[in-house]
Short mmCIF file of C-alpha atoms in Angstrom, two decimals:
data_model
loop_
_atom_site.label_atom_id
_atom_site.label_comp_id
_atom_site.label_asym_id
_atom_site.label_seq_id
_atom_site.Cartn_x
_atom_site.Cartn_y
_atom_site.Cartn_z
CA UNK A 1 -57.43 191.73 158.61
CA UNK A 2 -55.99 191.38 155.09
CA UNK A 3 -52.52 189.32 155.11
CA UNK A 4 -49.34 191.20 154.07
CA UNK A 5 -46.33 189.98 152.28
CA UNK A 6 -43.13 192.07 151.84
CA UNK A 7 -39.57 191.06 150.93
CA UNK A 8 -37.44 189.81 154.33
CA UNK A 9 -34.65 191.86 153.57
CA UNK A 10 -33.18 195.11 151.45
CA UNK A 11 -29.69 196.99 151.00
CA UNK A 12 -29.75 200.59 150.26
CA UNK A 13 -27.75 202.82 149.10
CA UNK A 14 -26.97 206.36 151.34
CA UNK A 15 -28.70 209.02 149.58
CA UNK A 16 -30.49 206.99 147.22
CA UNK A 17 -34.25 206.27 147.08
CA UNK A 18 -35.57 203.30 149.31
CA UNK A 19 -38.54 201.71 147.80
CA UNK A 20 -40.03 199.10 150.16
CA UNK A 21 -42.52 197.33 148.17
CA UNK A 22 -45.55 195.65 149.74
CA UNK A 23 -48.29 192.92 148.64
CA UNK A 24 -52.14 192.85 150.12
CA UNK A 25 -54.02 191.52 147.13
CA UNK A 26 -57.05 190.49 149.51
CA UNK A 27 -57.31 193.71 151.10
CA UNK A 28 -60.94 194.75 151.47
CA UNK A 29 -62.57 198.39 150.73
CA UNK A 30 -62.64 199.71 154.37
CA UNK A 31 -58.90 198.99 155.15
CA UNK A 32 -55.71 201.15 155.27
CA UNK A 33 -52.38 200.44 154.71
CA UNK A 34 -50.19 201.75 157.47
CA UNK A 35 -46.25 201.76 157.57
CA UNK A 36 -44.76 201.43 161.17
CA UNK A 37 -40.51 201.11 161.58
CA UNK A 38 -38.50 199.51 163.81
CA UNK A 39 -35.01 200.49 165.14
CA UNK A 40 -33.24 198.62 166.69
CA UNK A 41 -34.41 197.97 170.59
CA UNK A 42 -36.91 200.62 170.37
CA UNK A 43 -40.59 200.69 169.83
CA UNK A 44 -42.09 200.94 167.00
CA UNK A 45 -42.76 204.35 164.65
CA UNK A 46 -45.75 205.04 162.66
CA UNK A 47 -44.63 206.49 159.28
CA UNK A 48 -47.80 206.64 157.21
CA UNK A 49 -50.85 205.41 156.08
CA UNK A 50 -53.42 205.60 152.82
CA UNK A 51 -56.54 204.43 151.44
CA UNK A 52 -56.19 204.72 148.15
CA UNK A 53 -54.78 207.81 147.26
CA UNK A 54 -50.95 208.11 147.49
CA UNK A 55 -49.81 210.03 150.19
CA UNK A 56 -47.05 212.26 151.47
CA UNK A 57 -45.41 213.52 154.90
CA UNK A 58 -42.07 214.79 156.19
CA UNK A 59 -41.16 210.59 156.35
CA UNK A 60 -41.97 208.99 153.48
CA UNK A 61 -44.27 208.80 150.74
CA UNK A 62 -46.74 205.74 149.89
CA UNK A 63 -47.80 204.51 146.75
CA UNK A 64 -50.99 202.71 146.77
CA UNK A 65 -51.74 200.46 143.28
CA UNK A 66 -55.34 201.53 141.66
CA UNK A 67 -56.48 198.09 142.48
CA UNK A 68 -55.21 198.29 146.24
CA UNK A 69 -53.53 194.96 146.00
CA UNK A 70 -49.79 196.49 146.44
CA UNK A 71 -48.43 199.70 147.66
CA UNK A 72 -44.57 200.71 147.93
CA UNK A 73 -43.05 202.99 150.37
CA UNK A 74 -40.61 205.94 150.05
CA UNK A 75 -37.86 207.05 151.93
CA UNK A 76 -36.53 209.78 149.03
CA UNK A 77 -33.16 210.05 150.58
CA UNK A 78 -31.94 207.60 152.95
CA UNK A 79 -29.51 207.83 155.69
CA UNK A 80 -27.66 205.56 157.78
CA UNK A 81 -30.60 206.27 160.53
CA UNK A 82 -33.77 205.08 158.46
CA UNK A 83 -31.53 201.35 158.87
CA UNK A 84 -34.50 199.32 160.76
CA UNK A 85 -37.42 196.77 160.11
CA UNK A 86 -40.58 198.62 158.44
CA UNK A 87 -43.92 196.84 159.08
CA UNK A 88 -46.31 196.91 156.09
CA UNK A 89 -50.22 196.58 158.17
CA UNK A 90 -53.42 196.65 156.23
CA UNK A 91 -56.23 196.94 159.28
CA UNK A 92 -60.30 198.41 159.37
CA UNK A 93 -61.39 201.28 160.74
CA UNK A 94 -64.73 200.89 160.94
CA UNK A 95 -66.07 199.48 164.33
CA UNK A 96 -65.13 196.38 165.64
CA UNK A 97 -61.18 195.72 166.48
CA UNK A 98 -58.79 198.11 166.46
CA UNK A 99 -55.62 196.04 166.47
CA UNK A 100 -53.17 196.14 164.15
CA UNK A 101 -51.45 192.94 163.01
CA UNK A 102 -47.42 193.06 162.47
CA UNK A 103 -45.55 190.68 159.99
CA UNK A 104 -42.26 190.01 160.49
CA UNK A 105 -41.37 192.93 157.71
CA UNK A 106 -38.07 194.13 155.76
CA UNK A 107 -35.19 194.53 157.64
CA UNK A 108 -33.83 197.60 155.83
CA UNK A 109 -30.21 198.50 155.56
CA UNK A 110 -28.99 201.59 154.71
CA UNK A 111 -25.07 201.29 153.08
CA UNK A 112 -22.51 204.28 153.25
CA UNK B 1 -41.09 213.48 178.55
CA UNK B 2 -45.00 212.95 177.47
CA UNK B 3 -44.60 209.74 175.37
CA UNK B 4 -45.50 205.97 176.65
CA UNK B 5 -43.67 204.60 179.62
CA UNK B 6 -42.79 201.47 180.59
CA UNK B 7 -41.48 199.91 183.56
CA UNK B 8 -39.27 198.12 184.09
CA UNK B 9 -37.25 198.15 181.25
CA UNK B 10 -35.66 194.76 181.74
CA UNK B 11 -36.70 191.89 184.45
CA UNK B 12 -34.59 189.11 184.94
CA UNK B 13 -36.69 186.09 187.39
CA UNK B 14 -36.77 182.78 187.62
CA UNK B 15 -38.88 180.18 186.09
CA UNK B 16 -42.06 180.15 188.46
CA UNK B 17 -42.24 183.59 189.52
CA UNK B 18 -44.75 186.66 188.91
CA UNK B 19 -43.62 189.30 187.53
CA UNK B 20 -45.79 192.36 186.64
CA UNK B 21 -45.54 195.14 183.91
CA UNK B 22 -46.86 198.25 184.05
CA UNK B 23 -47.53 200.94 181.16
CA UNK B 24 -48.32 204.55 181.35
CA UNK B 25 -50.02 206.02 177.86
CA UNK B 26 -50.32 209.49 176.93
CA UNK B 27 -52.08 211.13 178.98
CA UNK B 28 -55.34 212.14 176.70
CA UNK B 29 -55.30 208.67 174.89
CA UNK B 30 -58.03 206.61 175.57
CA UNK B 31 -56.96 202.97 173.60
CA UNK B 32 -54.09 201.27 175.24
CA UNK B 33 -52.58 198.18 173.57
CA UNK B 34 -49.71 195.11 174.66
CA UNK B 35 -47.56 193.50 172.03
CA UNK B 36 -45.13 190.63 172.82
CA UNK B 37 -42.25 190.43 170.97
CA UNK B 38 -39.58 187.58 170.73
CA UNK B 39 -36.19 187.86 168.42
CA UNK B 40 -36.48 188.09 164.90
CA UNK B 41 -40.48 188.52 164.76
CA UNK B 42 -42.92 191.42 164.59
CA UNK B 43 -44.79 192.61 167.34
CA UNK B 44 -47.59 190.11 168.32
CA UNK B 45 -50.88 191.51 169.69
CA UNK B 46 -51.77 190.33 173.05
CA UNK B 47 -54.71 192.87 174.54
CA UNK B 48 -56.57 195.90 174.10
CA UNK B 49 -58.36 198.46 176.26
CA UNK B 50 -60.81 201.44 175.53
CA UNK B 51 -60.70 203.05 178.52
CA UNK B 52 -60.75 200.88 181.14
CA UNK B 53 -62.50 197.95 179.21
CA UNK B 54 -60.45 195.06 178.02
CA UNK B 55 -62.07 194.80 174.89
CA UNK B 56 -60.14 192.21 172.91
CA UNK B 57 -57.96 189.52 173.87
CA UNK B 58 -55.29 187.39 171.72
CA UNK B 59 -55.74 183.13 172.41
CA UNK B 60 -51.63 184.54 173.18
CA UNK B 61 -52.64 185.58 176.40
CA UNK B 62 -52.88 182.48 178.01
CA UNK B 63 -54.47 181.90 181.39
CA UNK B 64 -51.20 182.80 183.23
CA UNK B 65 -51.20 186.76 181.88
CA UNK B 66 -53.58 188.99 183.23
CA UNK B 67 -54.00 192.73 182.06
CA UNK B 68 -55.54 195.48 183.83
CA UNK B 69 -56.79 198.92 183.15
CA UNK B 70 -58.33 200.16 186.75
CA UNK B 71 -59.10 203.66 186.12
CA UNK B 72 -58.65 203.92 182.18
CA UNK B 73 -55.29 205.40 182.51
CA UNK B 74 -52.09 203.09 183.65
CA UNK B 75 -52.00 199.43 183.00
CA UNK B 76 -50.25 196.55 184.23
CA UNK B 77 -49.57 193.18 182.73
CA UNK B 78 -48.78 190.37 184.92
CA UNK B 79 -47.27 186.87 184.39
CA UNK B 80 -48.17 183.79 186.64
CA UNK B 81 -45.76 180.82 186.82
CA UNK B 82 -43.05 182.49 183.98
CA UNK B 83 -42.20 180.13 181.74
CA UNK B 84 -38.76 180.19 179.71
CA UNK B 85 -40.79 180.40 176.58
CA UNK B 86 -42.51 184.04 178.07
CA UNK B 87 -39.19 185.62 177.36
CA UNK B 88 -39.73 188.46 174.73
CA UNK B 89 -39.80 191.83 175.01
CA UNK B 90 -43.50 193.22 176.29
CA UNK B 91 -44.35 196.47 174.29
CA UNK B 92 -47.45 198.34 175.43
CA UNK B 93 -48.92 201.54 172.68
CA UNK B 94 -51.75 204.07 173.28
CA UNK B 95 -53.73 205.87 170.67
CA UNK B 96 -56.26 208.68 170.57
CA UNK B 97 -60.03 207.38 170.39
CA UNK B 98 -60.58 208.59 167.00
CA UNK B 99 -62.36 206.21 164.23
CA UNK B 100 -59.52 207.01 161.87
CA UNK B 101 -56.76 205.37 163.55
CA UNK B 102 -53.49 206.69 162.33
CA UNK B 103 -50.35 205.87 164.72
CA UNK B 104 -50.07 204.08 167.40
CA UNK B 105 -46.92 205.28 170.06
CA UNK B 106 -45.29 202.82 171.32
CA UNK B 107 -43.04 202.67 174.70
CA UNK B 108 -39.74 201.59 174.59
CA UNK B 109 -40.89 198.04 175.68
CA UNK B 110 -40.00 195.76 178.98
CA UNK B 111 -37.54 192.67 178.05
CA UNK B 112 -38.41 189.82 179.88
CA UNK B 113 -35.60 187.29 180.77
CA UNK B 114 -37.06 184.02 182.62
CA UNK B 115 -34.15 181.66 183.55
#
């Protein structure tokens, strides 16, 4: 699986757009970029994921470059509650393993 | 509640024990997966099942951790000999066995404390 790199830490404001960027510049054709979060002492959440076109839920929003190499994710209004780490994973689909590989992320803090 | 479950949800032992972990999926999901975590790190992948095949293991998993998926459904993890260095928190995730993999759901995790 491709390699991810994404800034160790962010401030945001409450309310304001959180852009989390993220770099995979040897990502290959078959593999998706998924977003997981991480609260504090809890599991982690999927958000989203996207091949190449950007895409949209009731989360976030992802941005995937043309080339593939970076994507940025969206949190359009963000509240004291989206404060966690968020996990930027590029990982295959096709056959073969189905793991997914975590970084160590951006710890994401949400300011009133 | 129908999400992952994990138990126990802390274990404090003592360096040398066993201790075992056990994680109930979803109930319809066939792929069931174990994470360690320790502070300040992602999750790291230790194992994962289809069913009850262990299909993939992490060089992690070490000859004292064993995982176990008897009948495809519930698994356990257990630790041989704990060492202080196997305290982390052990998160287990199931997923549907679709080829497009979208989310994984992850339990609330088990912290391990090994004095």
């Amino acid at each position: 699986d491709a390699k991810t790199t994404q800034p160790t830490s962010m401030d945001c404001a409450e309310g304001r757009a959180a852009n989390l960027p993220c770099n995979h510049s040897t990502i290959s054709g078959n593999e998706y970029v998924y977003w997981y979060r991480q609260i504090h002492s809890q599991g982690p959440q999927y958000i989203i994921h996207g091949l190449k076109n950007n895409e949209t839920n009731e989360m976030a929003s992802l941005i995937i470059t043309e080339d593939r190499k970076s994507s940025t994710l969206i949190l359009p209004h963000a509240t004291l509650r989206d404060t966690a780490v968020y996990y930027c994973i590029v990982r295959a689909t096709t056959s073969g393993t189905y793991k997914y590989i975590f970084g160590t992320g951006t710890r994401l803090k949400v300011l009133a | 509640d129908t999400g992952v479950s994990q138990d126990p949800r802390h274990k404090i032992t003592k360096r040398g024990q066993n201790v075992t972990f056990r994680c109930d999926p979803i109930s319809e999901h066939n792929r069931l997966y174990w994470y360690r975590q320790t502070l300040g790190q992602g999750p790291e992948f230790l194992t994962y099942f289809q069913n009850e095949a262990q299909l993939e293991k992490s060089r992690l998993l070490s000859d004292r951790f064993s995982a176990e998926r008897p009948k495809g459904s519930f698994s356990t993890l257990e630790i041989q000999r704990t060492e202080q260095g196997d305290s982390a928190m052990y998160l287990c995730a199931s997923s549907p066995d679709r080829v497009e993999v979208g989310e994984l759901f992850f339990g609330e995790g088990s912290r391990l404390t090994v004095l």
